Coordinates of C-alpha atoms (C1' of nucleotides) in Angstrom, one line a residue:
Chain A
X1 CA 111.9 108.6 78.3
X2 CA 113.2 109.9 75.3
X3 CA 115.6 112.9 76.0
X4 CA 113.9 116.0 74.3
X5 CA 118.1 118.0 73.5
X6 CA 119.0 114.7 71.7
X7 CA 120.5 115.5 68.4
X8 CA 119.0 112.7 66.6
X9 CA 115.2 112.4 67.0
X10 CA 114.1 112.5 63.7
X11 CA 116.9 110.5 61.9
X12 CA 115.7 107.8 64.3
X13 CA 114.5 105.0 62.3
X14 CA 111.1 105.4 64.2
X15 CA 111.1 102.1 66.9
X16 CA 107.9 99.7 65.7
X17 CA 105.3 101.1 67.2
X18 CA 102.9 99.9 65.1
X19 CA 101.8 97.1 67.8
X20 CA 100.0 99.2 70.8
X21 CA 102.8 97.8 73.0
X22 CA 100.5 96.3 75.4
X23 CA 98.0 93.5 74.6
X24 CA 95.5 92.0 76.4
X25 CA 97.3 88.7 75.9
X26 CA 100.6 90.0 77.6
X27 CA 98.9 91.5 80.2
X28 CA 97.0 88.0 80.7
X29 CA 100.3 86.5 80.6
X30 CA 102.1 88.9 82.7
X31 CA 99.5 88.7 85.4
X32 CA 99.8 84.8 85.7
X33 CA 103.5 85.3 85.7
X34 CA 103.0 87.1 88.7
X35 CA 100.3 85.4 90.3
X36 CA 102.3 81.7 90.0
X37 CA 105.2 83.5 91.0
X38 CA 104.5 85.8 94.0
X39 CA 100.8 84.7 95.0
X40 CA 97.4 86.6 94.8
X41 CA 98.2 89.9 97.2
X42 CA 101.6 90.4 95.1
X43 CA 99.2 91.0 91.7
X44 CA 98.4 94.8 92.1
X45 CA 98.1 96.8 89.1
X46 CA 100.9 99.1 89.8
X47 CA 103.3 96.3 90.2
X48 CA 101.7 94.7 86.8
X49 CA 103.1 98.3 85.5
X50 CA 106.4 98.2 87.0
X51 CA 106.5 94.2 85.6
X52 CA 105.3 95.5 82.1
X53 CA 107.3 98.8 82.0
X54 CA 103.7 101.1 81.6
X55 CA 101.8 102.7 83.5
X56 CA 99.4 101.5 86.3
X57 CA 96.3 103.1 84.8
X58 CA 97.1 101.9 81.4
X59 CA 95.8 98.6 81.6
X60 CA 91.8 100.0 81.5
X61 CA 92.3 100.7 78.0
X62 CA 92.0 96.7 77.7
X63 CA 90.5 95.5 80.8
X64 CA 87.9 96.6 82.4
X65 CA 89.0 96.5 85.8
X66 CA 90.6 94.1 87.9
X67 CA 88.1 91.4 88.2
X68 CA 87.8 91.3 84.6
X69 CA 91.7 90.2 84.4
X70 CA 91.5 87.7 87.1
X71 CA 88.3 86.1 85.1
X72 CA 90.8 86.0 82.0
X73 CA 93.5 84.2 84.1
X74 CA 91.0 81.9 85.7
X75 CA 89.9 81.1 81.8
X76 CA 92.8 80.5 81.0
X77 CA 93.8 78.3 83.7
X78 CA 91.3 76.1 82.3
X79 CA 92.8 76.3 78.8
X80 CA 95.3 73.9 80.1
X81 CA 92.9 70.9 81.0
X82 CA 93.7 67.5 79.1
X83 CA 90.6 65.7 77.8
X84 CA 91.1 62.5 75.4
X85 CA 88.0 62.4 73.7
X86 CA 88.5 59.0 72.2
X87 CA 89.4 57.1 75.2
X88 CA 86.9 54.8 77.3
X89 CA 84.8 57.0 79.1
X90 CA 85.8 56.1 82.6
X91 CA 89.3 56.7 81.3
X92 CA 89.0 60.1 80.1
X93 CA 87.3 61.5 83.3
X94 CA 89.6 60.3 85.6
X95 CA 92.5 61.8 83.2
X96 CA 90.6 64.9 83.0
X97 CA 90.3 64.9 87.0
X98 CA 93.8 64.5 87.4
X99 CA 95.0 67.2 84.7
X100 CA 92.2 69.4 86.6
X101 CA 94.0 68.9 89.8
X102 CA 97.7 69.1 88.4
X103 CA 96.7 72.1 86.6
X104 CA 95.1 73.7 89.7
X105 CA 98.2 72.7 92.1
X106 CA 100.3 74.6 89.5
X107 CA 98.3 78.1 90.1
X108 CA 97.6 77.8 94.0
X109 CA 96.1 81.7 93.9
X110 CA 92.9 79.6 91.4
X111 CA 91.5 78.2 94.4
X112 CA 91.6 81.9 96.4
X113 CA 89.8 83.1 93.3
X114 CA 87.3 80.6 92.3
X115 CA 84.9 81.5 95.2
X116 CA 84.7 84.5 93.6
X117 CA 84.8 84.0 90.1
X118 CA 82.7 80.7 89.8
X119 CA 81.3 79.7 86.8
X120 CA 79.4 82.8 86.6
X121 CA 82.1 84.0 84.0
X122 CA 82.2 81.8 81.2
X123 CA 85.0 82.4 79.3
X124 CA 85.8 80.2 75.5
X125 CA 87.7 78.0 77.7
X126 CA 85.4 76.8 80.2
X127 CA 82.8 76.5 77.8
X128 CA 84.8 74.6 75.6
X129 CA 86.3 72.3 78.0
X130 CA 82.6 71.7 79.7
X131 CA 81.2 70.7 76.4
X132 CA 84.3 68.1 75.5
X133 CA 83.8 66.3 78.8
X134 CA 79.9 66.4 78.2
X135 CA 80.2 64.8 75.1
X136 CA 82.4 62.6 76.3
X137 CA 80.3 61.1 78.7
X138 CA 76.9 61.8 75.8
X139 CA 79.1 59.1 73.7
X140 CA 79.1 57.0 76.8
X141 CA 75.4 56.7 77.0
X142 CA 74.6 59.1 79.2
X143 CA 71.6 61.0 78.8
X144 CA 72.6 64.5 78.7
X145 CA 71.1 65.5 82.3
X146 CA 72.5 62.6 83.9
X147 CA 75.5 63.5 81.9
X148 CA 75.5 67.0 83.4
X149 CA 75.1 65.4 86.9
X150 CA 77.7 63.1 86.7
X151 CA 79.9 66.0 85.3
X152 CA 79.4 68.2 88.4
X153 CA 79.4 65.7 90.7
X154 CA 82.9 64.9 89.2
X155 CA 84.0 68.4 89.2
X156 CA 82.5 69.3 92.5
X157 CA 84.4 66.8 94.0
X158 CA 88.1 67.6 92.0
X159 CA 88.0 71.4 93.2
X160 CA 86.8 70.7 96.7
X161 CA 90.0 68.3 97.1
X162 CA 92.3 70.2 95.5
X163 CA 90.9 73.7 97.3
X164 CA 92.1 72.0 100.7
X165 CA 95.1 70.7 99.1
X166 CA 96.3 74.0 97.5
X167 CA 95.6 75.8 100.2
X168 CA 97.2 73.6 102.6
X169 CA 100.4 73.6 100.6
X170 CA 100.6 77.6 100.2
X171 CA 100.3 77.8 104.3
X172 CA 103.0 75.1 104.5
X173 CA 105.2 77.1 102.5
X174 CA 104.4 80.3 104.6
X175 CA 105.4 78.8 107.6
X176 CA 108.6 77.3 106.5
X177 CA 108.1 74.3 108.5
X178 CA 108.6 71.2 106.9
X179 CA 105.8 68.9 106.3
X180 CA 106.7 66.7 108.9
X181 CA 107.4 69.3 111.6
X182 CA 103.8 70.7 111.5
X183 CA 102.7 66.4 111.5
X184 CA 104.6 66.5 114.8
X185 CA 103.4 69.9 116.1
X186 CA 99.8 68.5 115.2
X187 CA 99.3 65.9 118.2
X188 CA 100.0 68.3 121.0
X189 CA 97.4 70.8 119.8
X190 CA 95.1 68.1 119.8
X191 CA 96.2 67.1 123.6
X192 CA 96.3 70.6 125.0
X193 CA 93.1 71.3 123.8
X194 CA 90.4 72.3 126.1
X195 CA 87.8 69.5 125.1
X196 CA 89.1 66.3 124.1
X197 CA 89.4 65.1 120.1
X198 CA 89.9 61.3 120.9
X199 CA 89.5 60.2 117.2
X200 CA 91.6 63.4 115.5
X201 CA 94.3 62.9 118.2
X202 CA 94.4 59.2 117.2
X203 CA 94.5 60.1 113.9
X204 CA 97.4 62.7 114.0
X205 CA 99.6 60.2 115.4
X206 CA 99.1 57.7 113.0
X207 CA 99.5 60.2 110.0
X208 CA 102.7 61.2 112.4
X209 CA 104.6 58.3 112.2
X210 CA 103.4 55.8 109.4
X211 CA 103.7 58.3 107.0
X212 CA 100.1 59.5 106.3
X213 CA 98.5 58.6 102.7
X214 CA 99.9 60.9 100.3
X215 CA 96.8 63.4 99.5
X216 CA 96.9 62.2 95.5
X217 CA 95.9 59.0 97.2
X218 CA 93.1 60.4 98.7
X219 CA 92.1 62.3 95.6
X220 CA 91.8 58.9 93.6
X221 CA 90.3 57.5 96.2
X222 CA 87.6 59.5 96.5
X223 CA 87.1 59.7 92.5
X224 CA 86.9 56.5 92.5
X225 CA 84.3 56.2 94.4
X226 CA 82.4 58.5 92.3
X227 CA 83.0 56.5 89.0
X228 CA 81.9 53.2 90.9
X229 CA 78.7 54.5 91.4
X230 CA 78.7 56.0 87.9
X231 CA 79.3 53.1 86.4
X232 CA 77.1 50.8 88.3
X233 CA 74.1 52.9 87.5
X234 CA 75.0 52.9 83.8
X235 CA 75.1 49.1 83.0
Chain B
X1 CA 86.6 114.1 119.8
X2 CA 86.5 115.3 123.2
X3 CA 86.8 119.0 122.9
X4 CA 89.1 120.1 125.0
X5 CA 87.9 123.0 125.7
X6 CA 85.0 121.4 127.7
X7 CA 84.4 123.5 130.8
X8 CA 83.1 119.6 132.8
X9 CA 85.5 117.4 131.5
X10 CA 86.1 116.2 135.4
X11 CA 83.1 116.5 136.4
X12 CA 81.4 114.1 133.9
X13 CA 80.0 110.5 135.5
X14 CA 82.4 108.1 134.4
X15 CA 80.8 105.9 131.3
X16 CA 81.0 102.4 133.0
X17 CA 84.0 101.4 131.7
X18 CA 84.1 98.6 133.9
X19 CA 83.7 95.8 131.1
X20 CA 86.2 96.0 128.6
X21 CA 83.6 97.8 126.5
X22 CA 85.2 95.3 123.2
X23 CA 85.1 91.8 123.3
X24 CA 86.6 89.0 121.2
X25 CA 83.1 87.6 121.0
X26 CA 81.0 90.8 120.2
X27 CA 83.5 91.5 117.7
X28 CA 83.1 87.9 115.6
X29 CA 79.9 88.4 115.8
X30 CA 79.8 92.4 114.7
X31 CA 82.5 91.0 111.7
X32 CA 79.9 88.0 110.8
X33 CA 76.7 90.0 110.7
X34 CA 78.0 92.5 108.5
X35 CA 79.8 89.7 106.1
X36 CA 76.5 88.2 106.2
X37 CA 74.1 91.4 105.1
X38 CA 76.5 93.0 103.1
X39 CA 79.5 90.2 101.8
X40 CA 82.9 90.0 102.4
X41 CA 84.1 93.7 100.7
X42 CA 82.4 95.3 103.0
X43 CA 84.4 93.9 105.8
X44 CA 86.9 96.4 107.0
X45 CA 88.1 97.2 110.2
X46 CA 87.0 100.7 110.1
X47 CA 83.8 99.9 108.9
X48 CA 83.7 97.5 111.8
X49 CA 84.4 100.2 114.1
X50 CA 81.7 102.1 113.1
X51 CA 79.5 99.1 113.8
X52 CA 80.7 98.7 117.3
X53 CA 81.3 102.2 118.2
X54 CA 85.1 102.3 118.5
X55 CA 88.0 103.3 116.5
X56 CA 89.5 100.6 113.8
X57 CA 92.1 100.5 115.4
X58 CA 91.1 99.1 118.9
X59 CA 90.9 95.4 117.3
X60 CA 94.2 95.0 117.3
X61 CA 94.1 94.7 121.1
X62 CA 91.9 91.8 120.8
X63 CA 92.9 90.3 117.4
X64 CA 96.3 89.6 115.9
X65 CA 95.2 91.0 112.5
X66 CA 92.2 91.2 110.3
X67 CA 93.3 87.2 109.0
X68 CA 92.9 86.1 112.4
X69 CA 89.3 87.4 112.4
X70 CA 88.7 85.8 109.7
X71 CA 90.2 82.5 110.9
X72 CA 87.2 83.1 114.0
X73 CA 84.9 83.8 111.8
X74 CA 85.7 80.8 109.8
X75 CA 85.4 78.5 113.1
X76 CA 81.7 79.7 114.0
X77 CA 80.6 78.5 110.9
X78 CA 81.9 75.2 111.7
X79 CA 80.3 75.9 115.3
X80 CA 76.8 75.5 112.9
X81 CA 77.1 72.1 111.6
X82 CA 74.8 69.8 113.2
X83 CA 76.3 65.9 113.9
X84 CA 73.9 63.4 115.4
X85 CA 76.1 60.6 116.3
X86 CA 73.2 58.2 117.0
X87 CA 71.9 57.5 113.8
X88 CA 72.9 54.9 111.0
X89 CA 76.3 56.4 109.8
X90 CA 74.5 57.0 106.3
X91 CA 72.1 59.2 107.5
X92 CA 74.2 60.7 109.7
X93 CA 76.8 61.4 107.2
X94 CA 73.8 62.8 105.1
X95 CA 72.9 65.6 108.0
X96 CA 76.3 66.6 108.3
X97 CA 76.4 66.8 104.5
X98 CA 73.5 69.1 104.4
X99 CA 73.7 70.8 107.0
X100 CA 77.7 71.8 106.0
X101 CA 75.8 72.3 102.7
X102 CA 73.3 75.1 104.5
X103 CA 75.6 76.6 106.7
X104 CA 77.6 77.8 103.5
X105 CA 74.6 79.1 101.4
X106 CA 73.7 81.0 105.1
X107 CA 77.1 82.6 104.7
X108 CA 78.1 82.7 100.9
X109 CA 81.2 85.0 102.0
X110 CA 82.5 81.7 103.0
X111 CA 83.6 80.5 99.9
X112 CA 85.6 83.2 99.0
X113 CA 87.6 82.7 101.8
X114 CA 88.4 78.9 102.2
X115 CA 90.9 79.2 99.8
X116 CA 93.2 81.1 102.5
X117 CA 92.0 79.5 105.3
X118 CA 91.8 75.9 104.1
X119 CA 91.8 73.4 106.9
X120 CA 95.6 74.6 108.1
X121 CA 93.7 76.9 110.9
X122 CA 92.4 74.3 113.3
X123 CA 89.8 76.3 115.3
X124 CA 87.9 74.1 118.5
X125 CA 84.9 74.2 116.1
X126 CA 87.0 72.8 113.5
X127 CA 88.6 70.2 115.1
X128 CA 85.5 68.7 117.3
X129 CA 83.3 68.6 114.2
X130 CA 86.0 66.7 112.5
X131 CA 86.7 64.4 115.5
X132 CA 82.9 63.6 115.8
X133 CA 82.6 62.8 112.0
X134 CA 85.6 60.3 112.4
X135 CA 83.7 58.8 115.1
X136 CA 80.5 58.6 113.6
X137 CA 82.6 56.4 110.8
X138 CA 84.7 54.3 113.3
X139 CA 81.6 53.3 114.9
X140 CA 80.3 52.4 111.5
X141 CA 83.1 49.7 111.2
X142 CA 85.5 51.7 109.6
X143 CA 89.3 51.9 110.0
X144 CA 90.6 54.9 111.2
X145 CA 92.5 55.7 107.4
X146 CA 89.5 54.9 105.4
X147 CA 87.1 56.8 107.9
X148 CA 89.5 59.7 107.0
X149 CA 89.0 58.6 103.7
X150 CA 85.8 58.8 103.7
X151 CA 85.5 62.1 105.5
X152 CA 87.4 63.6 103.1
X153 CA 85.5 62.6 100.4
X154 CA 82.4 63.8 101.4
X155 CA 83.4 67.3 102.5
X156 CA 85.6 67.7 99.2
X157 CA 82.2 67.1 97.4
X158 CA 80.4 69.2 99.7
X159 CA 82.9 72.2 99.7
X160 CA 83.4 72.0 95.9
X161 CA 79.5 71.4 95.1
X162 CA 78.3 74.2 97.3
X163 CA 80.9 76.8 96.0
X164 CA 79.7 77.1 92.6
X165 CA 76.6 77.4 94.3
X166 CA 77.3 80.0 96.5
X167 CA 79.4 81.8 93.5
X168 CA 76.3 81.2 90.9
X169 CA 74.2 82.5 93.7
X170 CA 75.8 86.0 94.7
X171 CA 76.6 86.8 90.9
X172 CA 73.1 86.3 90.7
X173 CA 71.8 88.3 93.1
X174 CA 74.9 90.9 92.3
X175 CA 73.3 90.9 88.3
X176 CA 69.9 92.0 89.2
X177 CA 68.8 89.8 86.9
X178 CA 66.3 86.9 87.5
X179 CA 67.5 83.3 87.4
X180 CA 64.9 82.1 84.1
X181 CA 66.5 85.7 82.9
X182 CA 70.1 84.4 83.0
X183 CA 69.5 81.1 81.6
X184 CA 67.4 82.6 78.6
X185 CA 70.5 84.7 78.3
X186 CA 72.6 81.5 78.4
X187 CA 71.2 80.1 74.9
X188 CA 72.6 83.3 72.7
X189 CA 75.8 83.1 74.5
X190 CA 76.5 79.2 73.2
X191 CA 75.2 80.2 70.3
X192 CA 77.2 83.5 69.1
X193 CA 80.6 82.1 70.2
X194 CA 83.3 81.5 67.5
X195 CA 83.5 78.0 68.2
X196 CA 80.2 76.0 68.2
X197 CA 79.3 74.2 71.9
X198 CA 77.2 72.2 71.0
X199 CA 75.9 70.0 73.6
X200 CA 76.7 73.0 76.7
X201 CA 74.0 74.7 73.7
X202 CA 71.4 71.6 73.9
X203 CA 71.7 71.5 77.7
X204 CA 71.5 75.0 78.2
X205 CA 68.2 75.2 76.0
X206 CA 67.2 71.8 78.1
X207 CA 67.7 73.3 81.7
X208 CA 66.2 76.8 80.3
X209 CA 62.3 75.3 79.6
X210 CA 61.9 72.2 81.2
X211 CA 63.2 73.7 84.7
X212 CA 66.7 71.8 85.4
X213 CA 67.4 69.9 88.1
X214 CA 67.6 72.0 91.1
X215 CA 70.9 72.6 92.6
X216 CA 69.8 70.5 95.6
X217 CA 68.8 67.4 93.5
X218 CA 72.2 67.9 91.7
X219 CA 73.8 68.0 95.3
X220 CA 72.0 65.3 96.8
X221 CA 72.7 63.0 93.8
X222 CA 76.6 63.2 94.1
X223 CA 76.1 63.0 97.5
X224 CA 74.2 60.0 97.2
X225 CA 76.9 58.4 94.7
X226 CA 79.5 58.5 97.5
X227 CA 77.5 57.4 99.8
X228 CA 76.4 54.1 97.9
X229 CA 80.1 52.5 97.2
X230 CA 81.2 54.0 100.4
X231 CA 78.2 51.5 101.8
X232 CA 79.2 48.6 99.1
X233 CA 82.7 48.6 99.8
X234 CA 82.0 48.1 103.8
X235 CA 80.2 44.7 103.1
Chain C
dC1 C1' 99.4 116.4 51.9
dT2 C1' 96.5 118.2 55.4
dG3 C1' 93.3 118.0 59.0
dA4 C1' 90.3 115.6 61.8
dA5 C1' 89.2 111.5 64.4
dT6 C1' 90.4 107.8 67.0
dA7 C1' 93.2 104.9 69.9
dT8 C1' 96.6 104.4 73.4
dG9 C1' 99.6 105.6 77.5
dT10 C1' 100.4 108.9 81.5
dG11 C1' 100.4 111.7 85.9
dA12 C1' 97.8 113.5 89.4
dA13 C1' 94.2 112.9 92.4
dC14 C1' 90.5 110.5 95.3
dA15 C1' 88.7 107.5 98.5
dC16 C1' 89.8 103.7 100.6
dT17 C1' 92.5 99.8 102.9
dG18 C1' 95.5 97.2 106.9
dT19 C1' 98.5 98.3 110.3
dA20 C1' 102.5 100.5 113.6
dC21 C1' 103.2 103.6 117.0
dG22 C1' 102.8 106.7 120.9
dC23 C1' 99.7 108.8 124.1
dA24 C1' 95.9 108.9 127.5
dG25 C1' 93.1 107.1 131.0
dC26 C1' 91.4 103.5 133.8
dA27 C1' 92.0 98.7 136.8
dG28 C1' 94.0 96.4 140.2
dT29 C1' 98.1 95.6 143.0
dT30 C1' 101.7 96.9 145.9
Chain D
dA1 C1' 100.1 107.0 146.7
dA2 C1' 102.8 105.2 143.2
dC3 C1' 103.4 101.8 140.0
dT4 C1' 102.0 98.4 136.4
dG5 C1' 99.3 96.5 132.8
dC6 C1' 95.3 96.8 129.9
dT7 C1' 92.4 99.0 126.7
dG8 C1' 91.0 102.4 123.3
dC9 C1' 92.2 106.5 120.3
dG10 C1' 94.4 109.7 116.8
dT11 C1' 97.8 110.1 113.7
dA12 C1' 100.5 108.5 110.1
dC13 C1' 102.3 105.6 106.4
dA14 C1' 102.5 102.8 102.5
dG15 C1' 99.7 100.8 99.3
dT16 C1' 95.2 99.7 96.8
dG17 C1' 91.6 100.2 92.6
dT18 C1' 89.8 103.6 89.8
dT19 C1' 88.6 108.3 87.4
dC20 C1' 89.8 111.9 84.6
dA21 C1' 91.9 115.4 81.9
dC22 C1' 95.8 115.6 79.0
dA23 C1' 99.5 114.3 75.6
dT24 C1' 100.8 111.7 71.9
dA25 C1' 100.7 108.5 68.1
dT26 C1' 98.2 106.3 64.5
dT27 C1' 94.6 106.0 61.0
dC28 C1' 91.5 107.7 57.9
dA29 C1' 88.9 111.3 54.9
dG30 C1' 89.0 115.0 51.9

DNA sequence: CTGAATATGTGAACACTGTACGCAGCAGTT
DNA sequence: AACTGCTGCGTACAGTGTTCACATATTCAG
């Protein structure tokens, strides 16, 4: 807001405007700020203005709407996935699995979006990422459509555990309970209940008190399982 | 709009007000048929009223807020998984697979909304589905932990597996396009980007002639790899 | 150097959304 | 008959994504 009776407007050493003052990689980066930050509801395009200093409508000159910049974020949440493509194979997708998940814990709002989003989209990132971990598995000795299966089979199984982890975790932290109040609050719900839950009532308690197994447990348990089986069937 | 100039205003047979006229069950059912024909934008409470005949804001006596619906909503799906507790555990834990697998593709909104809901709402649906799966397990010879385990294994595949299903299938159908369209449209995409892909390119051109595994092969195959060390590791 | 063309940001406006609030009428009880 | 609680309605508010005409700033052609 540059005041119109100021003396001095064209001695001004003109401010560098020679960058369009709002790139698509800002606003990328801006709108993850927010989203990590503040959730999914708090991204709206007039707070991404207030956040950015432009105007609301401004951002249509390099996205094409909304969904658009949620499909870049999504891409780029993929950008951070580890893969070592020299490792053992069995190695490497279980460190791909686990950065998948970290990387997914670190942007709870992905698993609100993916639903959405899918792999419909496919931005440089997921395609590149998909490729490295075919090939890794290729170099294994996996035919290429068994290599795809064992892939989504992989991947099915990281976001599904991670979905109920994330979300888990963001209603924990709208509660503000602690973890282990809402353990404790757990076993009488499944008491008063109308109809009886013998085995989840059973289980409750035991989660109660001898301190449950963490839920990365259960995510390399259950991966495990999967890279038994893949590994049996390959020898 | 009554007018209120009406000359019979007290003369006027009562409409038979005697039933509530709005209940909580005609209004899950009104919010799920219209997620189901039309998808999950379409769901607003006003939209809703016009549905039912009422005014959008008459929910609120019968609903905390439009999450809550969505939290019933959630819970009749559930309601739709069939368990049959007689059977081998493998083949049960197959039916329950698939079945969880059909009542998501029946409702596709459903994906886009487990990533709020997550498993921290525990609806009666909910909870006795769960409590008969761990009891299909426990009866199977497993410990209580690694029936949860197990349980959560499975439905982490299933969830993930059948969300990029769900996702692939409502871009689809939102694209107009046909499915052989999109994948011929695949093979350019791999081809024209700045970095090469190349074995997403060879599977692409693989899955685009000879007719790729159908999503149901792919599904029942991870499935099926849970399933076998789940059975190994019991022996 | 001038003038036209193109790219970028803005403010107002539109059609929606979820929801809070107060009012009206009916149900059943005292 | 009066009171109390339940249910639905109309209004209103703050906020949303998006469109469009307009202003400016930059780039390029002659």
């Amino acid at each position: 807001m540059p005041n119109p009776d100021s003396p001095i407007p064209s001695v001004w050493t003109r401010p560098p405007k020679k960058a369009p003052a709002l790139s698509r990689e800002q606003i990328v980066a801006a709108a993850m700020k927010l989203l990590d930050t503040e959730g999914l509801e708090a991204l709206s395009l007039r707070r991404l203005g207030v956040e950015l200093g432009a105007a609301a409508t401004a951002f249509y000159r390099h996205v094409a709407n909304k969904d658009e910049l949620i499909e870049l974020v999504v891409n780029e949440v993929y950008g951070e996935l580890r893969i070592d493509g020299e490792a053992p194979w069995r190695e490497s997708v279980t460190v791909i699995a686990h950065s998948f998940r970290a990387a997914i814990l670190r942007h709870p709002w992905f698993v609100s979006v993916i639903g959405e989003v899918g792999l419909a989209y496919l931005g440089p990132n997921v395609m590149g990422k998909t490729d490295q971990m075919l090939a890794v598995l290729e170099r294994a000795g996996f035919a290429l459509e068994d290599a795809d299966l064992a892939m989504t089979a992989v991947l099915s199984f990281v976001v599904g555990h991670t979905t109920s982890e994330a979300a888990w975790l963001t209603t924990l932290a709208r509660s503000g309970r602690s973890e282990q109040e809402w353990m404790d609050g757990l076993v009488p719900v499944a008491e008063q209940a109308a109809q009886p839950y013998p085995a989840l009532r059973r289980l409750f308690e035991l989660q109660r008190r001898s301190g449950a197994a963490t839920r990365e447990d259960s995510f390399a348990y259950g991966l495990e399982l999967i890279l038994d089986s893949l590994e049996r069937r390959m020898r």
